[in-house]
Amino acid sequence: MSPIRLLARLLLPVACPCGELDVPWCTACAALLAGPPVRAEQGAPRLDRLDGVPPVPVWTLTPYAGPVRDVVVHWKDRGRADLDRLLAPALRRAAARLAPVLSPALDSASVDGPPVDGAPVAVVPVPSTGAARRARGREPVAVLARAVAGGLHDAGMPARVVPALARRGPGRDQVGLGARARGRNLSGSVRMTRRGARALGQRSICILVDDVLTTGATLAAVEQALEEYGHDVLGATVLAATPPPAAAGADRRTPAAEHERESARNLKV
């Protein structure tokens, strides 16, 4: 190793969020994000809006646990924007794999109306609260949305990113809330922006993107906001999904609870 590189490592040490030194991310953590996307909606009870309509399908790369949890927390709340280069390509590859699965549903939904501006799929990122956005200095989920749109395009499915939504009012951030509280907190909390309404037009076919699926309350609120304007939601993609607790009350050390507590600590001002 050259003296300059050695000095740089001493002054600016780098490590994978799992703890392995001298690499921004290790091969083991990267491998956890390399598998095919799998369905995860059955582990998200608040995704069902109890209106007779089945929950939208949600695909995830991996469970939100162990090293993956560390990677996401460092990426989102500890300033590790360099992890974009790990997470975005992983989700882009997953989206390309999903395109053949989405095509039949896309064809079916298109029967009732034409695609918008030649782009049948609008990739809609889940909006952050204003407090979270200010604390982080950016919208991390927007990075994932661009990756999903790119992956669909790679597979021959035209797509575009449409940041159409915003949180209504100041809103309480989701961190630290249980399943029922998340549902109450998000009821009616997501709205269409004027720019989003113009970009989506009268009818678009949408794919939602978020970082972590916990109870499903956030995705349900986003889906409802889009459907109120006549748009169809085919499904959602996320980096990781919290495994359901082994039993009711096995609560305090679940990955979902750890995610909430870790984000709360990092966003506290």
mmCIF file with all atom_site columns, C-alpha atoms in Angstrom, residues 2 5 56 64 73 78 81 101 112 126 132 135 166 174 207 212-213 224 229 258 263-264:
data_model
loop_
_atom_site.group_PDB
_atom_site.id
_atom_site.type_symbol
_atom_site.label_atom_id
_atom_site.label_alt_id
_atom_site.label_comp_id
_atom_site.label_asym_id
_atom_site.label_entity_id
_atom_site.label_seq_id
_atom_site.pdbx_PDB_ins_code
_atom_site.Cartn_x
_atom_site.Cartn_y
_atom_site.Cartn_z
_atom_site.occupancy
_atom_site.B_iso_or_equiv
_atom_site.pdbx_formal_charge
_atom_site.auth_seq_id
_atom_site.auth_comp_id
_atom_site.auth_asym_id
_atom_site.auth_atom_id
_atom_site.pdbx_PDB_model_num
ATOM 1  C CA . SER A 1 2   ? 1.347   3.441   -0.891  1.00 0.00 ? 2   SER A CA 1
ATOM 2  C CA . ARG A 1 5   ? -3.201  5.595   0.888   1.00 0.00 ? 5   ARG A CA 1
ATOM 3  C CA . VAL A 1 56  ? -50.761 -4.827  -2.585  1.00 0.00 ? 56  VAL A CA 1
ATOM 4  C CA . TYR A 1 64  ? -34.395 -6.520  8.115   1.00 0.00 ? 64  TYR A CA 1
ATOM 5  C CA . VAL A 1 73  ? -29.269 2.469   9.679   1.00 0.00 ? 73  VAL A CA 1
ATOM 6  C CA . ARG A 1 78  ? -25.564 8.096   10.015  1.00 0.00 ? 78  ARG A CA 1
ATOM 7  C CA . ALA A 1 81  ? -24.379 8.180   1.550   1.00 0.00 ? 81  ALA A CA 1
ATOM 8  C CA . VAL A 1 101 ? -43.671 -10.679 -12.927 1.00 0.00 ? 101 VAL A CA 1
ATOM 9  C CA . ASP A 1 112 ? -58.928 0.452   -18.540 1.00 0.00 ? 112 ASP A CA 1
ATOM 10 C CA . VAL A 1 126 ? -42.568 7.017   -0.122  1.00 0.00 ? 126 VAL A CA 1
ATOM 11 C CA . ALA A 1 132 ? -36.564 13.314  8.953   1.00 0.00 ? 132 ALA A CA 1
ATOM 12 C CA . ALA A 1 135 ? -32.149 15.728  9.895   1.00 0.00 ? 135 ALA A CA 1
ATOM 13 C CA . ALA A 1 166 ? -45.788 14.646  0.648   1.00 0.00 ? 166 ALA A CA 1
ATOM 14 C CA . GLN A 1 174 ? -42.907 6.996   12.708  1.00 0.00 ? 174 GLN A CA 1
ATOM 15 C CA . ILE A 1 207 ? -44.957 1.040   -8.152  1.00 0.00 ? 207 ILE A CA 1
ATOM 16 C CA . VAL A 1 212 ? -37.923 -0.911  5.117   1.00 0.00 ? 212 VAL A CA 1
ATOM 17 C CA . LEU A 1 213 ? -41.314 -2.596  5.432   1.00 0.00 ? 213 LEU A CA 1
ATOM 18 C CA . GLN A 1 224 ? -54.720 5.296   -0.505  1.00 0.00 ? 224 GLN A CA 1
ATOM 19 C CA . TYR A 1 229 ? -56.703 10.477  -7.519  1.00 0.00 ? 229 TYR A CA 1
ATOM 20 C CA . GLU A 1 258 ? -34.713 -2.032  16.928  1.00 0.00 ? 258 GLU A CA 1
ATOM 21 C CA . SER A 1 263 ? -33.739 5.814   13.986  1.00 0.00 ? 263 SER A CA 1
ATOM 22 C CA . ALA A 1 264 ? -35.151 7.688   16.969  1.00 0.00 ? 264 ALA A CA 1
#
